[in-house]
Short mmCIF file of N, CA, C and O in Angstrom, two decimals:
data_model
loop_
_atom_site.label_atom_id
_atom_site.label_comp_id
_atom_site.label_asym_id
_atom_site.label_seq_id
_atom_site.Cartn_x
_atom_site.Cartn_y
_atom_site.Cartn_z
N UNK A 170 104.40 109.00 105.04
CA UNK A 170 105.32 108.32 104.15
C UNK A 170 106.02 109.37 103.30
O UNK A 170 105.43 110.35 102.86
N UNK A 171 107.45 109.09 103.06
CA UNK A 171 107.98 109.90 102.47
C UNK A 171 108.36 109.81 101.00
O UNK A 171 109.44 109.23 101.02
N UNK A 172 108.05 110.06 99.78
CA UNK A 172 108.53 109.58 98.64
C UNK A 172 110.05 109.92 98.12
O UNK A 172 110.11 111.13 98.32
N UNK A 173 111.20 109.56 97.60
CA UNK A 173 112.41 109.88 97.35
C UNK A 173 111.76 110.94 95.85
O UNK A 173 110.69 110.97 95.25
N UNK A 174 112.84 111.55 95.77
CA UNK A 174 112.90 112.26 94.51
C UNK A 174 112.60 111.87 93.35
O UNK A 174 111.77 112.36 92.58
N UNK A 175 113.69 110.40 93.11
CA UNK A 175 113.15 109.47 91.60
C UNK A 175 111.64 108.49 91.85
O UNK A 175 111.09 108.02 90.85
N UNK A 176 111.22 108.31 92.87
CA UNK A 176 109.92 107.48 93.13
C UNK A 176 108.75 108.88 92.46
O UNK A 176 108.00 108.79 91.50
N UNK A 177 108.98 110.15 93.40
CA UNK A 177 108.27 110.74 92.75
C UNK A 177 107.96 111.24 91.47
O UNK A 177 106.93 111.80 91.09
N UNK A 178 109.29 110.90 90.69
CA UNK A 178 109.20 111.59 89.21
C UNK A 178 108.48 110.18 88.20
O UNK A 178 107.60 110.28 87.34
N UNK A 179 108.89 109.46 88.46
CA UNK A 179 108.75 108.30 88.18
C UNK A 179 107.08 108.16 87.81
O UNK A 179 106.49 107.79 86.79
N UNK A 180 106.54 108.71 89.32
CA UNK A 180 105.30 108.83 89.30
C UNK A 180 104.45 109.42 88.84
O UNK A 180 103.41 108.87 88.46
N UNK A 181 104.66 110.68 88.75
CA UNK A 181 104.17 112.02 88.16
C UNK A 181 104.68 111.74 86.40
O UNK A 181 104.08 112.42 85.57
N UNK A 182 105.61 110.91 85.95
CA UNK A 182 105.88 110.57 84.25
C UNK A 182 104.92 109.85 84.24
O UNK A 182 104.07 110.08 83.37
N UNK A 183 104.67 108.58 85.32
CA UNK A 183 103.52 107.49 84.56
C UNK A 183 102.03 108.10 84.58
O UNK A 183 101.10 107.69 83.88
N UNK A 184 101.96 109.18 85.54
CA UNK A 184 100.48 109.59 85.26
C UNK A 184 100.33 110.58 83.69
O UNK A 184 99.48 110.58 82.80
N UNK A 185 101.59 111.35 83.91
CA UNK A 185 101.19 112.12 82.18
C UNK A 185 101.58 110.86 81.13
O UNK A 185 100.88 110.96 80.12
N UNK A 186 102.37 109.85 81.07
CA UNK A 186 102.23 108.56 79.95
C UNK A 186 100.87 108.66 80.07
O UNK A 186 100.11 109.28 79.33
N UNK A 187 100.51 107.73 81.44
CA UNK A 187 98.63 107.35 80.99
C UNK A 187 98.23 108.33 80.27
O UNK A 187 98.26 108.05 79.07
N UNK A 188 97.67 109.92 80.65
CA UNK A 188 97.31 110.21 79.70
C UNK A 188 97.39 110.48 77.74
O UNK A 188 96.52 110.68 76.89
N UNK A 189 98.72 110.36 77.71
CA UNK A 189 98.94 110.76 76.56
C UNK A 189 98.70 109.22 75.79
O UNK A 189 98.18 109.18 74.67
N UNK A 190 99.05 108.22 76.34
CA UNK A 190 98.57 107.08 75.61
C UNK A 190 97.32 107.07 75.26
O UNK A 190 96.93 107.19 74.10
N UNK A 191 96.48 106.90 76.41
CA UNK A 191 95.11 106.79 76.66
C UNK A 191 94.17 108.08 75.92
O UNK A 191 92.96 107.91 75.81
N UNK A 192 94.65 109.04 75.56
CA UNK A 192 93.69 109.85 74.52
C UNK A 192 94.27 109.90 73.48
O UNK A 192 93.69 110.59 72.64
N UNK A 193 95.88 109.13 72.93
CA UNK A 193 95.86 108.78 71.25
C UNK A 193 94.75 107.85 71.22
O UNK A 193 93.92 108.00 70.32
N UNK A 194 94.56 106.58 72.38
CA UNK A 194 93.71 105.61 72.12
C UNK A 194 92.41 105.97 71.71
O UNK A 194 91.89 105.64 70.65
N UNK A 195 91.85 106.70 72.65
CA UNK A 195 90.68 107.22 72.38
C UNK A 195 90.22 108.20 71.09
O UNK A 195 89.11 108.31 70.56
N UNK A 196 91.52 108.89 70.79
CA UNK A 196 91.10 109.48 69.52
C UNK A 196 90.99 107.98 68.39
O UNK A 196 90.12 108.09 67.52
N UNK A 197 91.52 107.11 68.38
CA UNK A 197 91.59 106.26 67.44
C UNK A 197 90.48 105.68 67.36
O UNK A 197 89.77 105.57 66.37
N UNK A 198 90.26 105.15 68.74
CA UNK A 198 88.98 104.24 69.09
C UNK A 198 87.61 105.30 68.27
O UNK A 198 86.65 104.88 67.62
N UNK A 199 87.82 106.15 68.47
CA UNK A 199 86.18 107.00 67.63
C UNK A 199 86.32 107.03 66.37
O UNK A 199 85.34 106.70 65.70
N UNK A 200 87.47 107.40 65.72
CA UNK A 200 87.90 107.24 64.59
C UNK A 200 87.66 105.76 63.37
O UNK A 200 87.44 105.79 62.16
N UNK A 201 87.81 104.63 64.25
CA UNK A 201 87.75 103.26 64.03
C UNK A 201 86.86 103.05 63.04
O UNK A 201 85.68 102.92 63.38
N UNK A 202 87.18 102.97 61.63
CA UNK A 202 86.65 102.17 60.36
C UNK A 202 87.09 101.22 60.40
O UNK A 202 87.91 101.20 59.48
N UNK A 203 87.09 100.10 61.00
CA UNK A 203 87.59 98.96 61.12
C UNK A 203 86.41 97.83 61.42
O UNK A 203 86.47 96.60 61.48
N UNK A 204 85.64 98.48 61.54
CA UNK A 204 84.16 97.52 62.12
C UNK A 204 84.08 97.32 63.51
O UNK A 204 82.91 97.19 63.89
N UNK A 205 85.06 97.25 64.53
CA UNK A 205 85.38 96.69 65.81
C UNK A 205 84.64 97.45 66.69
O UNK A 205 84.03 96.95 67.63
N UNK A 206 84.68 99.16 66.33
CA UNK A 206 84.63 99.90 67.67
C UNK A 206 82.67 100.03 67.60
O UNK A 206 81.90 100.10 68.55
N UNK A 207 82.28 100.01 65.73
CA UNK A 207 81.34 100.87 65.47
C UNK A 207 80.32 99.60 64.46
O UNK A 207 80.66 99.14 63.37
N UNK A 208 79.62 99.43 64.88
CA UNK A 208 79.09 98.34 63.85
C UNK A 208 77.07 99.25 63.17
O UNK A 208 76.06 99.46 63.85
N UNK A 209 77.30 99.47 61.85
CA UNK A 209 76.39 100.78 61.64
C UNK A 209 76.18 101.97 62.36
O UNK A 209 75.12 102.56 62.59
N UNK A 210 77.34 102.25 62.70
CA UNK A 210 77.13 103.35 63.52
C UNK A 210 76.76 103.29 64.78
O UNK A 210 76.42 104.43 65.11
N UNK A 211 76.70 102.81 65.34
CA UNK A 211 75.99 102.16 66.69
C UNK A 211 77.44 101.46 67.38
O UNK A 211 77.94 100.39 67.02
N UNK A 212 77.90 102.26 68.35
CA UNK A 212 79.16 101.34 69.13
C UNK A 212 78.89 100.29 69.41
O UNK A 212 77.71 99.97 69.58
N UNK A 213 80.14 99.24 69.57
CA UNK A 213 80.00 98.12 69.84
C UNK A 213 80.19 97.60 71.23
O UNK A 213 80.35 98.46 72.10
N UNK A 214 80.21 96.38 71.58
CA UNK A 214 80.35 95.70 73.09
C UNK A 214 81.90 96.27 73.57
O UNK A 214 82.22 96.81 74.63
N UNK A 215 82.81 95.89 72.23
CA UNK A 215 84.25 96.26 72.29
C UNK A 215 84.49 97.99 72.39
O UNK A 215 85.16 98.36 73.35
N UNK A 216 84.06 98.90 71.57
CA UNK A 216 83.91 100.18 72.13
C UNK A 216 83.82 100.58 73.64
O UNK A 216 84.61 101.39 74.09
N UNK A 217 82.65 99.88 74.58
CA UNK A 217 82.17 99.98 75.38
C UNK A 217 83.38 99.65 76.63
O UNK A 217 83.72 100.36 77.58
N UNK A 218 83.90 98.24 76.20
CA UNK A 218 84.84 98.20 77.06
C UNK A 218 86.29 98.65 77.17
O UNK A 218 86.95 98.81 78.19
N UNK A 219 86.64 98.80 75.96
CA UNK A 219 87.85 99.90 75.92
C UNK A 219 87.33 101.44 75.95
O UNK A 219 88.45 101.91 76.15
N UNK A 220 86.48 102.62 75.90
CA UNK A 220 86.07 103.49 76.56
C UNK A 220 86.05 103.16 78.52
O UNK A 220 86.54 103.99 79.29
N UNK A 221 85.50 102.04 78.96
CA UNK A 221 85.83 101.99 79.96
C UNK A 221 87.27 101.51 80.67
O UNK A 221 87.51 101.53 81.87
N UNK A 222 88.15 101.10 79.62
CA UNK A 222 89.63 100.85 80.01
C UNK A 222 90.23 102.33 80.23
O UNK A 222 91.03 102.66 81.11
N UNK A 223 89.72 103.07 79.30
CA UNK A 223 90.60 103.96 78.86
C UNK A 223 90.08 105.40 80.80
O UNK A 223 90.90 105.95 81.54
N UNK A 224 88.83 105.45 80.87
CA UNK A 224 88.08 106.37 82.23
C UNK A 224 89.16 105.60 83.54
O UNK A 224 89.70 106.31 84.39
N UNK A 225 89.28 104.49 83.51
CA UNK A 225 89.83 104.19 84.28
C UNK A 225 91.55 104.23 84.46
O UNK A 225 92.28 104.33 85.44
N UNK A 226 91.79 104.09 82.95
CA UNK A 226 93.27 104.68 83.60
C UNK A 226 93.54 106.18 83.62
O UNK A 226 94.44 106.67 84.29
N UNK A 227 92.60 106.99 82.75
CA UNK A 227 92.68 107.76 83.39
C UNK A 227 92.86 108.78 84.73
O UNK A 227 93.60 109.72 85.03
N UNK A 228 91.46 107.84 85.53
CA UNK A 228 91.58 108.12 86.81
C UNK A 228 93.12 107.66 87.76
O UNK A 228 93.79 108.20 88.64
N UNK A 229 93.18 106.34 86.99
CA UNK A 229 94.37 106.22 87.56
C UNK A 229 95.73 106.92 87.44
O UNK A 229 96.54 106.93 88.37
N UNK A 230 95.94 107.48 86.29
CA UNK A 230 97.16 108.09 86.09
C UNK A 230 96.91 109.58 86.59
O UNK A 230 97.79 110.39 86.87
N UNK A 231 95.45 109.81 86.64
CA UNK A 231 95.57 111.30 87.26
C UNK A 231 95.66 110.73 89.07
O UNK A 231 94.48 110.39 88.96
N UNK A 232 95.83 110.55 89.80
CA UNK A 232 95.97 109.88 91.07
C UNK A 232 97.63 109.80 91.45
O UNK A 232 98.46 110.43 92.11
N UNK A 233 97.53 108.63 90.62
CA UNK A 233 99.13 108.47 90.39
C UNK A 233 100.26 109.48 90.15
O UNK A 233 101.26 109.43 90.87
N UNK A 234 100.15 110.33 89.23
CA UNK A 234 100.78 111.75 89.00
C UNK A 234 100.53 112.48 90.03
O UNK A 234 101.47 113.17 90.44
N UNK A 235 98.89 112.60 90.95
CA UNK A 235 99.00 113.57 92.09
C UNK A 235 99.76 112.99 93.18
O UNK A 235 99.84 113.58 94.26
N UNK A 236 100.37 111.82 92.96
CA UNK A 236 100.86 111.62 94.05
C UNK A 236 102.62 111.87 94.08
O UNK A 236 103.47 112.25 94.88
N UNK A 237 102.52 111.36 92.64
CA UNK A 237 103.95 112.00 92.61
C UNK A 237 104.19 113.59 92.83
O UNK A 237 105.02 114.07 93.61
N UNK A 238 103.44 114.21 92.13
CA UNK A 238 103.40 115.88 92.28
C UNK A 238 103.28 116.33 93.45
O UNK A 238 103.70 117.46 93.69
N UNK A 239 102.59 115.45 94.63
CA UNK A 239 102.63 115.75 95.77
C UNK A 239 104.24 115.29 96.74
O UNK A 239 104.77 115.83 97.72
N UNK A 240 104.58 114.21 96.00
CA UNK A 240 106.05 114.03 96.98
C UNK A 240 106.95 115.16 95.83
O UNK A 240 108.06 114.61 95.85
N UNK A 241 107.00 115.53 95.54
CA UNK A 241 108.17 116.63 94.83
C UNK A 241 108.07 118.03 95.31
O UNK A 241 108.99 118.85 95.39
N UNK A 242 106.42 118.26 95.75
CA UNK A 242 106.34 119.78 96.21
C UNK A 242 106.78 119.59 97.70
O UNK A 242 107.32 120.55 98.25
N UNK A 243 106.60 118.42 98.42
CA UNK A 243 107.01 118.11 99.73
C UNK A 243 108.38 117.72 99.67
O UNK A 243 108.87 117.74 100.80
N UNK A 244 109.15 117.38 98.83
CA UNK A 244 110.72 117.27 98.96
C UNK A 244 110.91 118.82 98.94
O UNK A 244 111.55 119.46 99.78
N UNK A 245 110.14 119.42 97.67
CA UNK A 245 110.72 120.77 97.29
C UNK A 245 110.51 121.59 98.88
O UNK A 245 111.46 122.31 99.18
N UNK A 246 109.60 121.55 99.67
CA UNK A 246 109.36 122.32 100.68
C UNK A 246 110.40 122.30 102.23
O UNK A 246 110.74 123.16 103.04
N UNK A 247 110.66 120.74 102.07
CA UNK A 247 111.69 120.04 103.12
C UNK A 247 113.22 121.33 102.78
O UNK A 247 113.85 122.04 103.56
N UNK A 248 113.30 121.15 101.46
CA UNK A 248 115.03 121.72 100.87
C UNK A 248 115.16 123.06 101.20
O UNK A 248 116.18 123.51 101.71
N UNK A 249 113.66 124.06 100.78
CA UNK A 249 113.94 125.22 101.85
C UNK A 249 113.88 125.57 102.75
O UNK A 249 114.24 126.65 103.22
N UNK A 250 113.38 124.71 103.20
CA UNK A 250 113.43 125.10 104.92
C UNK A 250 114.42 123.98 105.78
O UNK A 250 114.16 123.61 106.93
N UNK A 251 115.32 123.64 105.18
CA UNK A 251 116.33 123.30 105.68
C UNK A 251 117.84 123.67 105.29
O UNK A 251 118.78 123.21 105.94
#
């Protein structure tokens, strides 16, 4: 399969978004005086499952970006050698 130029950039932006969203979140989420994340110190149910929102898009946006990064070095490789 071949990715176009803007599919791949497209792709390789939404994997660095995920991250940069996803570790303001996480810095916040530890941070959280709010009662939600941390209840006596001891994380909560809600901690638990946004820490696991957050591993998973991770994985996903690192995936996602390799895939874009992979159709751009393969456009880039097509252009010189043609």
């Amino acid at each position: 399969m071949k990715l176009s130029r803007p599919v791949s950039w497209f792709l390789l932006a939404f994997g660095v978004w995920s991250w940069v969203i996803w570790i303001t979140f996480v810095k916040n989420l530890v941070k959280d005086g709010s009662g939600l994340a941390f209840e006596n110190g001891d994380p909560t149910a809600y901690f638990w499952v946004h820490l696991l929102l957050a591993v998973v898009s991770f994985v996903l946006g690192t995936v996602i970006g390799g895939i874009g990064l992979r159709g751009l070095r393969a456009l880039s490789r097509t252009s010189r050698t043609s």
